[in-house]
Coordinates of C-alpha atoms and ligand atoms in Angstrom, one line a residue:
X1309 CA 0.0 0.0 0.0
X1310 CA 1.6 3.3 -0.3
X1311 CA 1.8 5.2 1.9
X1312 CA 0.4 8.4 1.3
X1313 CA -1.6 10.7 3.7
X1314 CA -4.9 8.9 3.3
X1315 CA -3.6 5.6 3.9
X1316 CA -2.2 6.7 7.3
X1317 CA -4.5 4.4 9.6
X1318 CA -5.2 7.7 11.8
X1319 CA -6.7 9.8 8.6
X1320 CA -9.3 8.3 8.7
X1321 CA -12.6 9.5 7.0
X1322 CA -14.9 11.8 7.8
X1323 CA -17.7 10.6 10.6
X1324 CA -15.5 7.9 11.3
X1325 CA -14.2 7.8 14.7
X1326 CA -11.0 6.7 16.3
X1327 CA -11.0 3.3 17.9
X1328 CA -7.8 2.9 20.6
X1329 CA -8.4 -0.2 22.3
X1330 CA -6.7 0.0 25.9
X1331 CA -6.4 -3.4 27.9
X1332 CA -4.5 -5.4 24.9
X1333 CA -2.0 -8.0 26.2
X1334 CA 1.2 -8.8 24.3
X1335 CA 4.4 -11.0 26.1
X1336 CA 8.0 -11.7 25.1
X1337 CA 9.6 -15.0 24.9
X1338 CA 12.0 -14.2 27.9
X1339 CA 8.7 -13.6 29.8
X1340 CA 6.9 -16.6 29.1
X1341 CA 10.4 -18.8 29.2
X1342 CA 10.3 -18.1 32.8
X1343 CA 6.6 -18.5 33.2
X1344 CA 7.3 -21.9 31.9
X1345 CA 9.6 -22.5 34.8
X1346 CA 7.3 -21.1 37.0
X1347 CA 5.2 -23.8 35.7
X1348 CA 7.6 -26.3 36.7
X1349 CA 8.4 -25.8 40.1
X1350 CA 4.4 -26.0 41.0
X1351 CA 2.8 -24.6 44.0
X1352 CA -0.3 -23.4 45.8
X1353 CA -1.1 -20.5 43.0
X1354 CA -4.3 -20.5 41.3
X1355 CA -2.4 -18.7 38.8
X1356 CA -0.4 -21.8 37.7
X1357 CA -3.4 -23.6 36.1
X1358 CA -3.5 -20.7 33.2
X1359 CA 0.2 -20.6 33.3
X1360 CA 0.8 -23.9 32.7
X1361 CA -1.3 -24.5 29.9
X1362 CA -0.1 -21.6 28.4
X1363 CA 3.5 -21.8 28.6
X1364 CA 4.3 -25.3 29.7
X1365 CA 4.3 -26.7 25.9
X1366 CA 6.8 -28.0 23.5
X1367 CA 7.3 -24.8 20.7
X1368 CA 6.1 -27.3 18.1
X1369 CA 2.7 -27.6 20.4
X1370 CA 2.5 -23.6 21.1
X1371 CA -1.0 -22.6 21.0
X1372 CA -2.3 -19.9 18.9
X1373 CA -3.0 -17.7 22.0
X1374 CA 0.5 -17.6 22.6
X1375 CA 1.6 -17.1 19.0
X1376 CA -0.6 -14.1 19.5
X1377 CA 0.6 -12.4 22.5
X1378 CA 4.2 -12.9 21.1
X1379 CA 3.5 -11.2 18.1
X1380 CA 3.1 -7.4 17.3
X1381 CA 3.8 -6.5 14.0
X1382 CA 1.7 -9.7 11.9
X1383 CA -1.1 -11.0 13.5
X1384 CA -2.0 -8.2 15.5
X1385 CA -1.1 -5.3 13.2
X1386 CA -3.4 -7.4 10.3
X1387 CA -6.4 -7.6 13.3
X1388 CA -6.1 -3.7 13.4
X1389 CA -6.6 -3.5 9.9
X1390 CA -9.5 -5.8 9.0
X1391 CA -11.7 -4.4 11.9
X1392 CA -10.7 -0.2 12.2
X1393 CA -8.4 -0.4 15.5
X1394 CA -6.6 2.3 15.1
X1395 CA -4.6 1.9 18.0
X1396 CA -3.7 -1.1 20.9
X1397 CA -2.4 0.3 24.2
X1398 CA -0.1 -2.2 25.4
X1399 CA 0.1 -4.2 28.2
X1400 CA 2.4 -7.7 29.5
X1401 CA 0.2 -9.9 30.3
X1402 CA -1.0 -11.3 33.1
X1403 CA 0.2 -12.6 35.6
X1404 CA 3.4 -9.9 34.1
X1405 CA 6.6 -10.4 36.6
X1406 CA 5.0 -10.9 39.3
X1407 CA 5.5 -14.9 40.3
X1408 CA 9.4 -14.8 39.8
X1409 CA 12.0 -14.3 42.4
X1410 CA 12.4 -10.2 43.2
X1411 CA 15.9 -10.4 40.9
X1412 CA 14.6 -12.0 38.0
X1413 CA 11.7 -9.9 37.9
X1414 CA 13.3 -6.4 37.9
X1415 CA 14.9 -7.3 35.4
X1416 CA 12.2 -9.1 32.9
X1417 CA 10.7 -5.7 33.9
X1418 CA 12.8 -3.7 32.2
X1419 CA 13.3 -6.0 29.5
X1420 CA 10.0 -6.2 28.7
X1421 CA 9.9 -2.5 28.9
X1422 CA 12.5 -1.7 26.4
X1423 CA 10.8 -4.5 24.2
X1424 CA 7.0 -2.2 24.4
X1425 CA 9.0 1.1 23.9
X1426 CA 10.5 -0.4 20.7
X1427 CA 7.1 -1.6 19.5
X1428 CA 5.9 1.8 19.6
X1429 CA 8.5 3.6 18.2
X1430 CA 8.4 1.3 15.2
X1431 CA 4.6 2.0 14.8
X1432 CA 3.9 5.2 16.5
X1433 CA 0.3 5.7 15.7
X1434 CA -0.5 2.1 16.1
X1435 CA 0.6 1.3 20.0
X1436 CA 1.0 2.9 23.2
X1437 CA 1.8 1.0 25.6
X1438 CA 1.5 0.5 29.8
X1439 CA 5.2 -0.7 31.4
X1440 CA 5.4 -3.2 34.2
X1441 CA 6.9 -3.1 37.2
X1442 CA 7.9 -5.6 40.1
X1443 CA 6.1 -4.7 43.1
X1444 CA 8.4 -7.2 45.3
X1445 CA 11.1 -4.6 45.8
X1446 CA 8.8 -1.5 45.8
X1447 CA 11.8 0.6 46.1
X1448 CA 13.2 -0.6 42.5
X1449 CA 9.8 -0.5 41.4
X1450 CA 9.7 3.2 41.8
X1451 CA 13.4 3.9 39.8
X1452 CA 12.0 1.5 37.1
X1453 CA 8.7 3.5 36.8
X1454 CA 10.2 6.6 36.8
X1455 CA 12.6 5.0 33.6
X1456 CA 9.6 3.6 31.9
X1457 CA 7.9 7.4 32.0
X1458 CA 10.8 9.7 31.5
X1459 CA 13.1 7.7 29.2
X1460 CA 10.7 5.5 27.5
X1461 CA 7.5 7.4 27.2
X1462 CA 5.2 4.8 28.3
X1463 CA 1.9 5.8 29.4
X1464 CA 1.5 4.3 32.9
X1465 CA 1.5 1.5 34.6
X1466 CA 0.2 -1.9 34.6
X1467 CA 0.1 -4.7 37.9
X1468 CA -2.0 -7.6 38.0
X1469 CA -3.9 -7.6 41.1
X1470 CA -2.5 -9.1 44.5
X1471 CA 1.9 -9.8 44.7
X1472 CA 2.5 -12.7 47.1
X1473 CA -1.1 -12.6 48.2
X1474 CA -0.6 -8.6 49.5
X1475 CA -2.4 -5.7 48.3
X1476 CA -1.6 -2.4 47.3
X1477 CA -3.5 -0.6 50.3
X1478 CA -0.3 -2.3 52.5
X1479 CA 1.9 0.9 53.4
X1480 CA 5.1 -1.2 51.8
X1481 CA 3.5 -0.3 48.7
X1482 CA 2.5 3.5 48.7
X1483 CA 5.9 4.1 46.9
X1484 CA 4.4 2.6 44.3
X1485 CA 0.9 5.0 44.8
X1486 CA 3.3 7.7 45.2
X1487 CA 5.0 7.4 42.2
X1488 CA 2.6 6.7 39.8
X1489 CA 0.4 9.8 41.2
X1490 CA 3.6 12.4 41.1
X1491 CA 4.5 10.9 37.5
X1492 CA 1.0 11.5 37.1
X1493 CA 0.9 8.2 35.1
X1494 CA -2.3 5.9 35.6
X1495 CA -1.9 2.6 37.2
X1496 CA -4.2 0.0 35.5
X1497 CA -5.1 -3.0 38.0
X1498 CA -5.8 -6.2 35.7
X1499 CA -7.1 -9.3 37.0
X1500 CA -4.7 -12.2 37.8
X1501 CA -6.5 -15.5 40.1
X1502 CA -7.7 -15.1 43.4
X1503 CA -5.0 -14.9 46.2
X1504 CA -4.2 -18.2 48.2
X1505 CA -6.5 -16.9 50.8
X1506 CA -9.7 -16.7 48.9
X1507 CA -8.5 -19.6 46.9
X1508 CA -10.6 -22.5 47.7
X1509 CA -13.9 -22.2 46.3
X1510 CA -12.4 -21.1 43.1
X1511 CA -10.5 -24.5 42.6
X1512 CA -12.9 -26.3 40.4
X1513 CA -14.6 -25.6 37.2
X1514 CA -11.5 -23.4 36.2
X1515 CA -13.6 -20.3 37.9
X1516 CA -10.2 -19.3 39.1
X1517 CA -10.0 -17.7 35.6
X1518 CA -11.4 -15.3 33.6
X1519 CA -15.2 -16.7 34.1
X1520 CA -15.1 -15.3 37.9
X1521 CA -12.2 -15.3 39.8
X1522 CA -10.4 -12.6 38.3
X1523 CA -13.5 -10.1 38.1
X1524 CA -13.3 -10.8 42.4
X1525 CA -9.9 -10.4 42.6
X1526 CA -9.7 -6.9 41.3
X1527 CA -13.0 -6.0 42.1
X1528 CA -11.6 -6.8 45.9
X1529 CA -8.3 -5.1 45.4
X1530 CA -10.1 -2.0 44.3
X1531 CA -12.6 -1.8 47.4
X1532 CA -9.6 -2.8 49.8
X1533 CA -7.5 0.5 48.1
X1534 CA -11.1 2.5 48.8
X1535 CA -11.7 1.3 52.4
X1536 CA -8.4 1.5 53.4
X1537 CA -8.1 5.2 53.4
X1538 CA -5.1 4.5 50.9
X1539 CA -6.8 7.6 48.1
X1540 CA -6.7 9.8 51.0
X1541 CA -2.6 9.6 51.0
X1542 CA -3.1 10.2 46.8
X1543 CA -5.8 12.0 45.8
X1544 CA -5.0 12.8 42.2
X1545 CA -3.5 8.9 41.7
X1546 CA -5.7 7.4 38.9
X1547 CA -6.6 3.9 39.1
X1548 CA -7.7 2.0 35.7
X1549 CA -9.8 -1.2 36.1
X1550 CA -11.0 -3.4 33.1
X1551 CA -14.1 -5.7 32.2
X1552 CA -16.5 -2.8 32.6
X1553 CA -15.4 -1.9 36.3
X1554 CA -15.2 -5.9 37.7
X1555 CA -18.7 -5.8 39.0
X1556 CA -17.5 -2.8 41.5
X1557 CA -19.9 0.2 39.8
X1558 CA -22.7 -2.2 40.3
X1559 CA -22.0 -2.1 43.8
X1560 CA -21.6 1.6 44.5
X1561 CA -24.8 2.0 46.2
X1562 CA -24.5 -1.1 48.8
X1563 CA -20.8 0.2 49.4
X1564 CA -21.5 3.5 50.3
X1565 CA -24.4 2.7 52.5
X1566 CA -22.5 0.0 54.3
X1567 CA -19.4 1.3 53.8
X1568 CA -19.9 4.9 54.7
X1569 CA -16.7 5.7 57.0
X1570 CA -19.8 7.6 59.3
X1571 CA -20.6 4.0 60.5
X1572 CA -17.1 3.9 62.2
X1573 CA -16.1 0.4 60.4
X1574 CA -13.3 1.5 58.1
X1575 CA -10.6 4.3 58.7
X1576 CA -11.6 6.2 55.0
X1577 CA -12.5 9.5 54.8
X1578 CA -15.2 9.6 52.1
X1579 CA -17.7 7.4 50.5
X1580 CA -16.3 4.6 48.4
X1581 CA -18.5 6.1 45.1
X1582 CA -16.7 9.7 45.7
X1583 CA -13.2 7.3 45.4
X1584 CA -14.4 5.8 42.5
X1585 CA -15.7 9.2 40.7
X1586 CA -12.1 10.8 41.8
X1587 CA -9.9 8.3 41.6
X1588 CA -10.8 5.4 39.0
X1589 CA -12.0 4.8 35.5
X1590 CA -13.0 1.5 33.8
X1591 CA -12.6 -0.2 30.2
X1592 CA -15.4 -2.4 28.7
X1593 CA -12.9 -5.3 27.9
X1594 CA -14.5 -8.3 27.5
X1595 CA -17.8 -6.9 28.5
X1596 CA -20.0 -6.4 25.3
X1597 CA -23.1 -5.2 27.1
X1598 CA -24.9 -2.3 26.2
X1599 CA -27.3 -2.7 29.2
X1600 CA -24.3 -2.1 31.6
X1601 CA -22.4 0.3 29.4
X1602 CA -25.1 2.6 29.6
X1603 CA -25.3 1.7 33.3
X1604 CA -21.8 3.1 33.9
X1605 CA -21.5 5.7 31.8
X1606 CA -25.2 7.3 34.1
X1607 CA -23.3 5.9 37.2
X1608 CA -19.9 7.3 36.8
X1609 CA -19.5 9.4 34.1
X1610 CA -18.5 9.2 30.3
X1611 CA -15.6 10.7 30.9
X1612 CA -14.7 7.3 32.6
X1613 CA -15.5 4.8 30.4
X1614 CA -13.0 3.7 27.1
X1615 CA -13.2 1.1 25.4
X1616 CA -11.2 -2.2 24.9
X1617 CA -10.8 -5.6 23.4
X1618 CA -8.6 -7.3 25.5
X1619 CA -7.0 -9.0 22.5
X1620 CA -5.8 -11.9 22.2
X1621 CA -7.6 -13.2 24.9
X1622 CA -11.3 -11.8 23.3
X1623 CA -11.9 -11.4 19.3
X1624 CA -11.4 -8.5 18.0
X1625 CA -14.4 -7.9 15.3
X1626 CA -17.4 -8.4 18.0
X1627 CA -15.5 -5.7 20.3
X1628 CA -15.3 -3.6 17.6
X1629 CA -18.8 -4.2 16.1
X1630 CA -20.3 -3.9 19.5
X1631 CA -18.9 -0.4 19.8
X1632 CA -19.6 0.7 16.8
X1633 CA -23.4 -0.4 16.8
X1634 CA -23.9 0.2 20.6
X1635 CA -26.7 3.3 21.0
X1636 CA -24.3 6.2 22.2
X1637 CA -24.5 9.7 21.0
X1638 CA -21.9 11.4 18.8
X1639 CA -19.8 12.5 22.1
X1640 CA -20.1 9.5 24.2
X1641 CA -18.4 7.5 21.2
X1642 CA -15.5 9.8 21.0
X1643 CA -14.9 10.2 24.6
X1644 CA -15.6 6.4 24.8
X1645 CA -13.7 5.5 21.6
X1646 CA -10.7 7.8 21.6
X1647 CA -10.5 11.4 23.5
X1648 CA -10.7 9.7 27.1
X1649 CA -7.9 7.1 26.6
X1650 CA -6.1 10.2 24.6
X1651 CA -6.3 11.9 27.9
X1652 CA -6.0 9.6 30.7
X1653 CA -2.8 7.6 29.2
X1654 CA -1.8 11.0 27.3
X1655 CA -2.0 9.5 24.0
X1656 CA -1.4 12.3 21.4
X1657 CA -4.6 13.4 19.0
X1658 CA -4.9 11.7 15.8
Ligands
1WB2223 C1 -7.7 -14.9 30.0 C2 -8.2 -13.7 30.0 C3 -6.4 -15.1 30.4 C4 -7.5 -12.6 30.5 C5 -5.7 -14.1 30.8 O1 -4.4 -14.5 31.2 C6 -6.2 -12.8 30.9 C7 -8.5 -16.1 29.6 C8 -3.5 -13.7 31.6 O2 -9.6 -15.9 29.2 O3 -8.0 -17.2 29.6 C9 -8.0 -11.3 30.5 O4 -7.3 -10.3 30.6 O5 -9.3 -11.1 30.5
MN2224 MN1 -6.9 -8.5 29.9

């Protein structure tokens, strides 16, 4: 194709409107290498079901899901294409560095860093991306976030969930709150399984995984960060939670009534919805529901709802389809579809 102005994927025609899909998962072959030994040790983990069958194959047997989250500039770029994604926001994937030893996974962190930073400076207006870090040594988690900001231009953050079973509200992680808020780069929260502690009724059925278990996992994460008083230490720190909010904006109403901090139960200073208005916003990944889109957007706000596909692990044309034919006005599917993610993750303006 030459590449002439109207070819660029972001000239696009008039009425059209930008797509930027922002919970898209990609990996690295170092990355899932040592998820594969991860694998092989074994352990309590819910986590190591996925992982396992995921990574714990002969290359000649590697699944297509794999081959997809490897791969940037093919399969992905040719998904883009056939269904009008203009752009992928970047992400490792789950469960990112966080199951390897504190050593190992500062440094697949920055190596899977540098990897996303060159993915996006070969195709500029096609990816942005999210850098990791590795929560177990939070104080080399902050120099690696300030890196991944300053030097590589990423445009926040991404953990999944729960480190070791401990939470983000713990004070051995507010560097990490701290950071992201004075770097002023959002942190998105993506599931991983429940942690050992809630494990047990998610052991059969596989509702460890995406079907259940990771929705609780992060929709308990994000109440723990609310009822902990945690936003009180970072008021402007912007949390970003997928698959339409993890059940948590359908909640708002029970939380604040029974967790209103006037009942003298949790140490919080404001309603749990006032957190969520201030402090979060939500992606429809994996959620193609117009019933509870429009929910959100009347509960929270358009300007905190953006859209998502959450390739590979969802198909790309029914996210995209869905969008496109889902009743919103002119401005709720540009905020939705571009200018929100644009200024949350500071993406530049097509
Ligand atoms: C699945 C979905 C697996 C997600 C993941 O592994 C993530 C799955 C890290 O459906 O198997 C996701 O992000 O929804
Ligand atoms: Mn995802």
């Amino acid at each position: 194709m030459k590449n002439n102005e109207t070819s660029r994927p972001d000239a696009m025609p008039a009425g059209r409107v930008r797509k930027i899909a922002t919970e898209e998962a990609c990996s690295i072959p170092e990355v899932a290498a040592a998820l594969r030994d991860v694998a092989r040790r074994g352990g309590e983990s819910l986590d190591l079901k996925l992982v396992g069958g995921l990574y714990d194959v002969e290359e000649s047997a590697r699944s297509e899901l794999l081959t997809r989250l490897l791969d940037i500039d093919t399969l992905r770029l040719k998904a883009m294409d056939d269904h009008q994604v203009d752009m992928q926001l970047l992400g490792l994937t789950a469960p990112g560095v966080q199951m390897f030893e504190p050593g190992l996974a500062a440094d697949l962190a920055r190596l899977a860093n540098d990897r996303l930073a060159e993915a996006v400076r070969r195709h500029p207006t096609r990816f942005a991306a999210l850098a990791t870090f590795a929560p177990q040594d939070p104080a080399t988690a902050v120099r690696e976030m300030e890196r991944a900001i300053k030097v590589l231009k990423l445009r926040g953050f991404i953990i999944n969930s729960h480190t070791n079973n401990e939470y983000l509200d713990q004070q051995k992680y507010w560097p990490i709150l701290e950071a992201a808020e004075a770097l002023g780069a959002p942190l998105y929260i993506h599931p991983r399984a429940p942690s050992d502690g809630m494990a047990a009724p998610f052991r059969d059925y596989r509702l460890e995984a995406a079907v259940w278990g990771y929705g609780m996992e992060v929709g308990t994460h994000v109440v723990r960060l609310m009822m902990s008083g945690a936003l009180d230490q970072f008021e402007k720190l912007r949390v970003v939670i997928g698959h339409m909010g993890e059940a948590v904006p359908f909640w708002l109403w029970r939380l604040d009534y029974m967790g209103n901090p006037a009942r003298g139960r949790s140490p919080q200073k404001l309603l749990p919805s006032e957190y969520f208005r201030r402090n979060f916003a939500i992606t429809t990944s994996g959620v193609e529901d117009e019933l509870a889109l429009r929910y959100c957007i009347d509960r929270i706000g358009i300007d905190n709802v953006m859209w998502a596909i959450d390739y590979p692990y969802q198909p790309t044309a029914p996210a995209a389809q869905w969008i496109d034919a889902a009743p919103l006005t002119r401005e709720e599917r540009e905020k939705l579809c571009h200018r929100n993610a644009e200024r949350i993750f500071g993406i530049a303006a097509a």
